[in-house]
mmCIF file of C-alpha atoms and ligand atoms in Angstrom:
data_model
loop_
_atom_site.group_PDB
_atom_site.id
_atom_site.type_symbol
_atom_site.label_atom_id
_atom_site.label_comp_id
_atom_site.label_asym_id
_atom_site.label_seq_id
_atom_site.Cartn_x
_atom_site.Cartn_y
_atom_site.Cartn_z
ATOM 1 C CA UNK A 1 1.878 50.895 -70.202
ATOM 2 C CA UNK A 2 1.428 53.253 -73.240
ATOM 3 C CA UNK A 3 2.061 56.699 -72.520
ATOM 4 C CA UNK A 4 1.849 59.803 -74.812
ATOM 5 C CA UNK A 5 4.562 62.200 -75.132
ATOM 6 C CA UNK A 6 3.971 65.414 -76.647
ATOM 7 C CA UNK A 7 7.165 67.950 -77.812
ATOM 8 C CA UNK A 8 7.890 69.626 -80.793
ATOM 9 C CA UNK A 9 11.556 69.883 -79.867
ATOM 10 C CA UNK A 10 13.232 66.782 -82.186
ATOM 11 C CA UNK A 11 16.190 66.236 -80.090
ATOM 12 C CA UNK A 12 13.940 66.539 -77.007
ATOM 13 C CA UNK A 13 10.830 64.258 -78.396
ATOM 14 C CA UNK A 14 13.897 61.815 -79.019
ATOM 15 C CA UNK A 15 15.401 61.703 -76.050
ATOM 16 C CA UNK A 16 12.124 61.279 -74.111
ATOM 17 C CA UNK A 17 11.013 58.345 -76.468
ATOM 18 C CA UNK A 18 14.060 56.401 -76.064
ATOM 19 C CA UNK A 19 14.165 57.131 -72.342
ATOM 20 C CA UNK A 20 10.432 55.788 -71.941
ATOM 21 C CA UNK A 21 11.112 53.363 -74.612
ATOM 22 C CA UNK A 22 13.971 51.731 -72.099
ATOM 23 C CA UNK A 23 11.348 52.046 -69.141
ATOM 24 C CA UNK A 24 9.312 49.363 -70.186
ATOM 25 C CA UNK A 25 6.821 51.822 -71.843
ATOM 26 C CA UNK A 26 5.294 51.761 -75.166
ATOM 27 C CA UNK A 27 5.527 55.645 -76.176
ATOM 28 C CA UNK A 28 3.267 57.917 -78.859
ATOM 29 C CA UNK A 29 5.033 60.631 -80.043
ATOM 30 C CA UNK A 30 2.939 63.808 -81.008
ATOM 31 C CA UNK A 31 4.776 66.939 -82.270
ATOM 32 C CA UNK A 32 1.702 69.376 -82.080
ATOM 33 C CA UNK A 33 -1.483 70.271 -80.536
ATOM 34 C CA UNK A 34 -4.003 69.244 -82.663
ATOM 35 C CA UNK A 35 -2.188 65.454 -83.227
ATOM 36 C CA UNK A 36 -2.021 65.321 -79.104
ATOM 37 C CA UNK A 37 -5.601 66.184 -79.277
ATOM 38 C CA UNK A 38 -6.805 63.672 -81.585
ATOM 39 C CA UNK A 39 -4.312 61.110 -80.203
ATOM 40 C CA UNK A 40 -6.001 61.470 -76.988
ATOM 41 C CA UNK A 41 -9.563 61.003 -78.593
ATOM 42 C CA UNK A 42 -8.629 57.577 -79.715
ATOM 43 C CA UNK A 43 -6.151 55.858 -77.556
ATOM 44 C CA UNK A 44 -6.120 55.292 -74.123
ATOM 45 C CA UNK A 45 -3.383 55.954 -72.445
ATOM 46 C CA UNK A 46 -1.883 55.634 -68.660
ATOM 47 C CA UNK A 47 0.256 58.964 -68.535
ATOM 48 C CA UNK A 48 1.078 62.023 -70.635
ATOM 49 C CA UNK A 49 4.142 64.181 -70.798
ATOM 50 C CA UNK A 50 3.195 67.763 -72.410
ATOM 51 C CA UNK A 51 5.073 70.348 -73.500
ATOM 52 C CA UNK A 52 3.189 73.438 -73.256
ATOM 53 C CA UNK A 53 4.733 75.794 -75.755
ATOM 54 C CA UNK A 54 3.389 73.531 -79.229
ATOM 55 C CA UNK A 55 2.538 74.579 -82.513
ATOM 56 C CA UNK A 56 -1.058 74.647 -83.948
ATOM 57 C CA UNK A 57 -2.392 74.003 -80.705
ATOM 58 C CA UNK A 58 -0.588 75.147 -77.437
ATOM 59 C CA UNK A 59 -0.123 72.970 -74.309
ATOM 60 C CA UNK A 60 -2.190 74.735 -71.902
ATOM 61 C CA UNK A 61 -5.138 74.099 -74.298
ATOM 62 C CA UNK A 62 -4.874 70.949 -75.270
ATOM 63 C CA UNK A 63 -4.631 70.206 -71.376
ATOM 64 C CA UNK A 64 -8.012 72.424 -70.818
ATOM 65 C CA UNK A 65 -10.070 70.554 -73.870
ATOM 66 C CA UNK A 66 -8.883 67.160 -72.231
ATOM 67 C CA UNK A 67 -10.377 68.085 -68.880
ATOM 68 C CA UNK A 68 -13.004 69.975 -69.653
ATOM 69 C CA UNK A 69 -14.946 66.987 -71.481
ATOM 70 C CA UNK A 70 -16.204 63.322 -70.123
ATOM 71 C CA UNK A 71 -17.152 61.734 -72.814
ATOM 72 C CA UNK A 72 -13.383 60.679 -74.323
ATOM 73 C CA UNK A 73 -11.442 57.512 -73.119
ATOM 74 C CA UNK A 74 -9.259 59.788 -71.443
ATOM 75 C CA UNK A 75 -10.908 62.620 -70.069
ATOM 76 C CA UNK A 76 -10.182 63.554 -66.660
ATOM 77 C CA UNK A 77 -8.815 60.348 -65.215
ATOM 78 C CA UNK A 78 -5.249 59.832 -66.971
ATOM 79 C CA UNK A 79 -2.058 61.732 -65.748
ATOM 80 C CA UNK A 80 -0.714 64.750 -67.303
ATOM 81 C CA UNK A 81 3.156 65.507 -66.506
ATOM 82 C CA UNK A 82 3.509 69.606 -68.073
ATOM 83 C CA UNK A 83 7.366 70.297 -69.157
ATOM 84 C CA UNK A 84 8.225 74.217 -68.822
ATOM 85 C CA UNK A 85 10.834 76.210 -69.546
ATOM 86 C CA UNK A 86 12.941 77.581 -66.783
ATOM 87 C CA UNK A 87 11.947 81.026 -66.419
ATOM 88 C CA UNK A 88 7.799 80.598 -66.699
ATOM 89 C CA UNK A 89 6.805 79.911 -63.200
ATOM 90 C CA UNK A 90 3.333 81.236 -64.662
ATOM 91 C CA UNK A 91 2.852 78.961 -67.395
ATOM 92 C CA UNK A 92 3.268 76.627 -64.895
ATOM 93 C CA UNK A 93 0.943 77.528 -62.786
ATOM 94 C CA UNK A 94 -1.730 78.060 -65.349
ATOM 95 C CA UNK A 95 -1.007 74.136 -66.494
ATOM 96 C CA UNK A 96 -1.379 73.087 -62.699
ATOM 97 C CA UNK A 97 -5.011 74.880 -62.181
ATOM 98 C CA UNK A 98 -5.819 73.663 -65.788
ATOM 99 C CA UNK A 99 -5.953 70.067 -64.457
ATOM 100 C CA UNK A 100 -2.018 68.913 -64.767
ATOM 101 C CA UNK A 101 -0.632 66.168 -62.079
ATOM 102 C CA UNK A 102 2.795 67.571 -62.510
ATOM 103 C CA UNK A 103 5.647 69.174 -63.851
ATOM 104 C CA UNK A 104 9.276 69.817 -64.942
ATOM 105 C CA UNK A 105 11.255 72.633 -65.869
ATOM 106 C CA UNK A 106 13.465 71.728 -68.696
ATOM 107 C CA UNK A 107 16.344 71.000 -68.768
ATOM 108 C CA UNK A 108 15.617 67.551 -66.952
ATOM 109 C CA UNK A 109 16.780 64.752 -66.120
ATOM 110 C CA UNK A 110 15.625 61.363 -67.640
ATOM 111 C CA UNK A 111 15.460 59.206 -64.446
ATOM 112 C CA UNK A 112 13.468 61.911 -62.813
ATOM 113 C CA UNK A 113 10.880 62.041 -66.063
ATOM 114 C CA UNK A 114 10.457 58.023 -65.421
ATOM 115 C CA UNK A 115 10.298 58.445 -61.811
ATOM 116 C CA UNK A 116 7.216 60.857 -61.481
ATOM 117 C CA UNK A 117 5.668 58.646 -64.489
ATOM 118 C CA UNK A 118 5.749 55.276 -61.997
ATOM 119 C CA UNK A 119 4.584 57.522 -59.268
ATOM 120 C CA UNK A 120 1.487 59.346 -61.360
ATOM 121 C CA UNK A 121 0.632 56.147 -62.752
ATOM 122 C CA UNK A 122 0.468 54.207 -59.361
ATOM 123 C CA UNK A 123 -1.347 57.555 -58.068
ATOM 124 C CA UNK A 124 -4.089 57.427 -60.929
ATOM 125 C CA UNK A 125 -4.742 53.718 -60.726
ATOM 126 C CA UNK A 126 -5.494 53.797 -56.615
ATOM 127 C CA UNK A 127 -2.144 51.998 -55.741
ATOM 128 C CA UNK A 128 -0.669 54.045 -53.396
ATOM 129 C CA UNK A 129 2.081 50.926 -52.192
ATOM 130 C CA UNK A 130 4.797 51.139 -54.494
ATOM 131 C CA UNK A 131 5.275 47.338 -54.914
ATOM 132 C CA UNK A 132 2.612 45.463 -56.478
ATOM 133 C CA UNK A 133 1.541 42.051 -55.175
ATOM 134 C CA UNK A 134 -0.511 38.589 -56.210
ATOM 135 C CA UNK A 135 -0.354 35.372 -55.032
ATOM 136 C CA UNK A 136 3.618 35.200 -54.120
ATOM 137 C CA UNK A 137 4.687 37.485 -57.034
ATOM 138 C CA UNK A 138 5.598 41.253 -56.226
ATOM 139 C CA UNK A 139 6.532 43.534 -58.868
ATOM 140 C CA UNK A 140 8.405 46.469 -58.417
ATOM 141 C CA UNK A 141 7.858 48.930 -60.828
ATOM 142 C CA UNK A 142 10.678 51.117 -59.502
ATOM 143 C CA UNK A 143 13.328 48.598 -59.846
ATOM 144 C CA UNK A 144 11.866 47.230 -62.637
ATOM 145 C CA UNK A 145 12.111 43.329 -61.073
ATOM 146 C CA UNK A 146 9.843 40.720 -60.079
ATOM 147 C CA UNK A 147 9.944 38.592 -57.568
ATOM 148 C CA UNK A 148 8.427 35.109 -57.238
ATOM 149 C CA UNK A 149 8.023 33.543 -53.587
ATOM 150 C CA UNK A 150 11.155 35.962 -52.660
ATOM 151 C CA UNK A 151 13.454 34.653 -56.143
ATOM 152 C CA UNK A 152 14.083 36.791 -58.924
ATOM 153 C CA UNK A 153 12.599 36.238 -62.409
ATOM 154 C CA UNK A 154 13.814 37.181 -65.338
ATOM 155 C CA UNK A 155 11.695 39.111 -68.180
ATOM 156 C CA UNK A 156 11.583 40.906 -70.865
ATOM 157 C CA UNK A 157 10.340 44.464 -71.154
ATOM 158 C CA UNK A 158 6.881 43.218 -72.887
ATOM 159 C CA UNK A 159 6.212 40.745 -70.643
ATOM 160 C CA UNK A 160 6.685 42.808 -67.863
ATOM 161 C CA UNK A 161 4.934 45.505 -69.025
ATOM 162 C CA UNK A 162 1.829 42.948 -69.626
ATOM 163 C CA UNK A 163 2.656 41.507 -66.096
ATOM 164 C CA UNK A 164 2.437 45.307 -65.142
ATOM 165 C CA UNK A 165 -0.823 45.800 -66.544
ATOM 166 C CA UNK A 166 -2.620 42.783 -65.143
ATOM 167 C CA UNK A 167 -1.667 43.657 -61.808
ATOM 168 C CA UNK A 168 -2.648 47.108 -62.034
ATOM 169 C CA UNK A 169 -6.115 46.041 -63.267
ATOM 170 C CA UNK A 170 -6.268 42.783 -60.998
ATOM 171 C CA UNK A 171 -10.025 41.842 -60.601
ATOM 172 C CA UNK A 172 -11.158 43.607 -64.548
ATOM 173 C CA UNK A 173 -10.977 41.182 -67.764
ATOM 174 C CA UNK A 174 -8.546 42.803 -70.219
ATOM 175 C CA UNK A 175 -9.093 42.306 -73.911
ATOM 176 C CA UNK A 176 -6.200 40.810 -75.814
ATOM 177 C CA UNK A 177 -6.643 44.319 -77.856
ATOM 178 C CA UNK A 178 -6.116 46.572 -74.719
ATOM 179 C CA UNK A 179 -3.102 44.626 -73.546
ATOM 180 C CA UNK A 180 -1.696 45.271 -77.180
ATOM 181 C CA UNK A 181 -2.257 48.419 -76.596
ATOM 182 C CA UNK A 182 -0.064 48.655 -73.600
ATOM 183 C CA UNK A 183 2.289 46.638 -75.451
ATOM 184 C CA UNK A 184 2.991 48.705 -78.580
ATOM 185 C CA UNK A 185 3.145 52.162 -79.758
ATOM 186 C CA UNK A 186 1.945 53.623 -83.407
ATOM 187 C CA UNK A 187 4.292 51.965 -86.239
ATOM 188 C CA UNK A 188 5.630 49.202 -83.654
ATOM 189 C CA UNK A 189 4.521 45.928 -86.142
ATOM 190 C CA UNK A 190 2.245 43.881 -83.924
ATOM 191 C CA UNK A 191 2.302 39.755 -84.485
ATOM 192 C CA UNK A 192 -0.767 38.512 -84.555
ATOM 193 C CA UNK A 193 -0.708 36.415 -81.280
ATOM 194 C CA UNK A 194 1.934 38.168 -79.402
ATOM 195 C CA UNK A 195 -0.516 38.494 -76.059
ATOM 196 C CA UNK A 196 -0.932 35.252 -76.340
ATOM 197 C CA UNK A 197 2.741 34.205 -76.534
ATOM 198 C CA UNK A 198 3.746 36.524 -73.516
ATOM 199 C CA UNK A 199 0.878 35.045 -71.292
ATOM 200 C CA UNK A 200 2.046 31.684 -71.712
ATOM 201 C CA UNK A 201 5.707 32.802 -71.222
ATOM 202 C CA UNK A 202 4.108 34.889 -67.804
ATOM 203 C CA UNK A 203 2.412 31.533 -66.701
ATOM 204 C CA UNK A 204 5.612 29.488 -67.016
ATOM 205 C CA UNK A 205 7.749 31.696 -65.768
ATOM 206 C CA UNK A 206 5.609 32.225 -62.543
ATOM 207 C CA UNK A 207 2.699 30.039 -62.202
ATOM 208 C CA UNK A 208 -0.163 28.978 -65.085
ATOM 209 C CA UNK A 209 -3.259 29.778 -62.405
ATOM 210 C CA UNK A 210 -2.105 33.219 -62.069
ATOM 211 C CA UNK A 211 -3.625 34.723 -65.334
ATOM 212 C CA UNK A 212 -7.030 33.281 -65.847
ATOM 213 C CA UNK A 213 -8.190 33.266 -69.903
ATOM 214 C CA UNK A 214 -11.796 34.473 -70.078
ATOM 215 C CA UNK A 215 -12.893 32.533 -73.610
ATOM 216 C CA UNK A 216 -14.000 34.925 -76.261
ATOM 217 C CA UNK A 217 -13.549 38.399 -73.761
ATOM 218 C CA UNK A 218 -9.751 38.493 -72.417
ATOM 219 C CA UNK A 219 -7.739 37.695 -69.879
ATOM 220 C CA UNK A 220 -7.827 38.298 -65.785
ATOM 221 C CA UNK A 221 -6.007 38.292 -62.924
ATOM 222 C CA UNK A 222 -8.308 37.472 -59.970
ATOM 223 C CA UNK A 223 -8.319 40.168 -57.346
ATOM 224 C CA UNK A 224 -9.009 37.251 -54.453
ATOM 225 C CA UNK A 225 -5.422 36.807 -55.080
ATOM 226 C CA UNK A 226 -4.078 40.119 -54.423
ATOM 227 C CA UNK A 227 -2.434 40.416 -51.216
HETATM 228 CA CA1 CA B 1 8.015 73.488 -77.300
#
C-alpha cells in the first residue's frame, strides 16, 4: 500500500514516515502544497495524511483541488486523513466538508495514525470485514499476520504488503508496475524483478494456484476464490 504523507514539520514528517514505514506501507513524503498536488497528479495512492497548515499551498486547498476534479488517478475515490492543531476545531471542520475521511488533532499518537489508515483503506476499497480472506488464507491487516488453513505464516513486510494488495483487488489483473508501486516509495531502489521474486515466495509460502500470472498484462487473484 503506498500512501502519501504530507507535513512540513521535519521532526513530524519523520516520525510519520518511519511509523508508516514499520506498517507495512510504502510512504511519499511531500513537505508543501504544490509537491502534494503534483504528487497526487501522478501516483496513485491508497490513503493520504494532510497537514493543513503547508507552505505554498495550504491543506484545505490542496484537499478542495483533489475533489473538485475527476479526471486525476486520484480524484475523489482515495482517503484523506487531515492532521490539525489542537485549538482549530474550524479548520477542521472546513477540511471535513471539503471532502476529508478523517482527522487528528496533533499531538497524536502513532498506533492511532496506522489504525484509522487500515480502517480508511478497508472503507475506500468496499471491505467493510476487517480480515481479508481467499481460498484458506486470511490476512489480518490489523495484526499484521496471515494465516494459512488456521497456521501462521511468516512474511516479510513486502510480501505482505503485495499479499495485501492482491486481496484487496481480488478479481482485477494488477500490472507488475502497479504492484511496484505499492511496494516502494520515491528514492526506494527498485530491482528489476522484485514482483516477480515476492510472487513466487507468496506461492510457496501459501499455495502456487493462489496468484494466477496473466502473460504479458499482470498478475490476479481470482475472486471465485474469495470466501
Ligand atoms: Ca504545518
Amino acid at each position: 500500500m503506498r500512501v502519501l504523507v504530507v507535513e512540513d514539520d521535519a521532526l513530524l514528517g519523520d516520525a510519520i514516515q518511519a511509523g508508516l514505514k514499520q506498517s507495512g506501507y510504502a510512504v511519499d513524503w511531500m513537505k508543501d502544497g504544490v509537491s502534494a498536488e503534483q504528487a497526487l497528479a501522478t501516483e496513485l495512492y491508497a490513503a493520504v495524511v494532510l497537514d493543513l497548515g503547508l507552505p505554498r499551498l495550504s491543506g484545505l486547498e490542496v484537499l478542495r483541488r483533489l475533489r473538485s476534479r475527476n479526471d486525476q488517478i486520484n480524484s475523489k475515490r482515495v482517503p484523506v486523513l487531515i492532521l490539525t492543531a489542537m485549538d482549530t476545531v474550524d479548520d477542521r471542520i472546513k477540511g471535513l466538508d471539503a471532502g476529508a475521511d478523517d482527522y487528528l488533532v496533533k499531538p497524536f499518537d502513532m498506533g492511532e495514525l496506522a489504525a484509522r489508515l487500515r480502517a480508511l483503506i478497508r472503507r475506500a476499497s468496499g471491505k467493510t470485514e476487517p480480515l481479508l480472506q481467499v481460498a484458506g488464507v486470511m490476512l489480518d491487516p490489523a495484526a499484521h499476520r496471515v494465516l494459512y488453513q488456521g497456521k501462521p505464516v511468516e512474511l516479510s513486510a513486502r510480501e505482505f504488503a503485495l499479499l495485501h494488495a492482491l486481496l484487496l483487488n481480488a478479481g482485477k489483473v494488477l500490472s507488475r508496475a502497479q504492484l511496484e508501486e505499492q511496494l516502494y516509495a520515491w528514492g526506494d531502489e527498485i530491482e528489476s524483478n522484485a514482483v516477480e521474486v515476492y510472487i513466487h515466495h507468496l506461492r510457496r509460502k501459501l499455495f502456487p494456484e493462489l496468484i494466477e500470472t496473466i502473460r504479458g498484462v499482470g498478475y490476479l487473484m481470482p475472486r471465485d476464490k474469495a470466501s
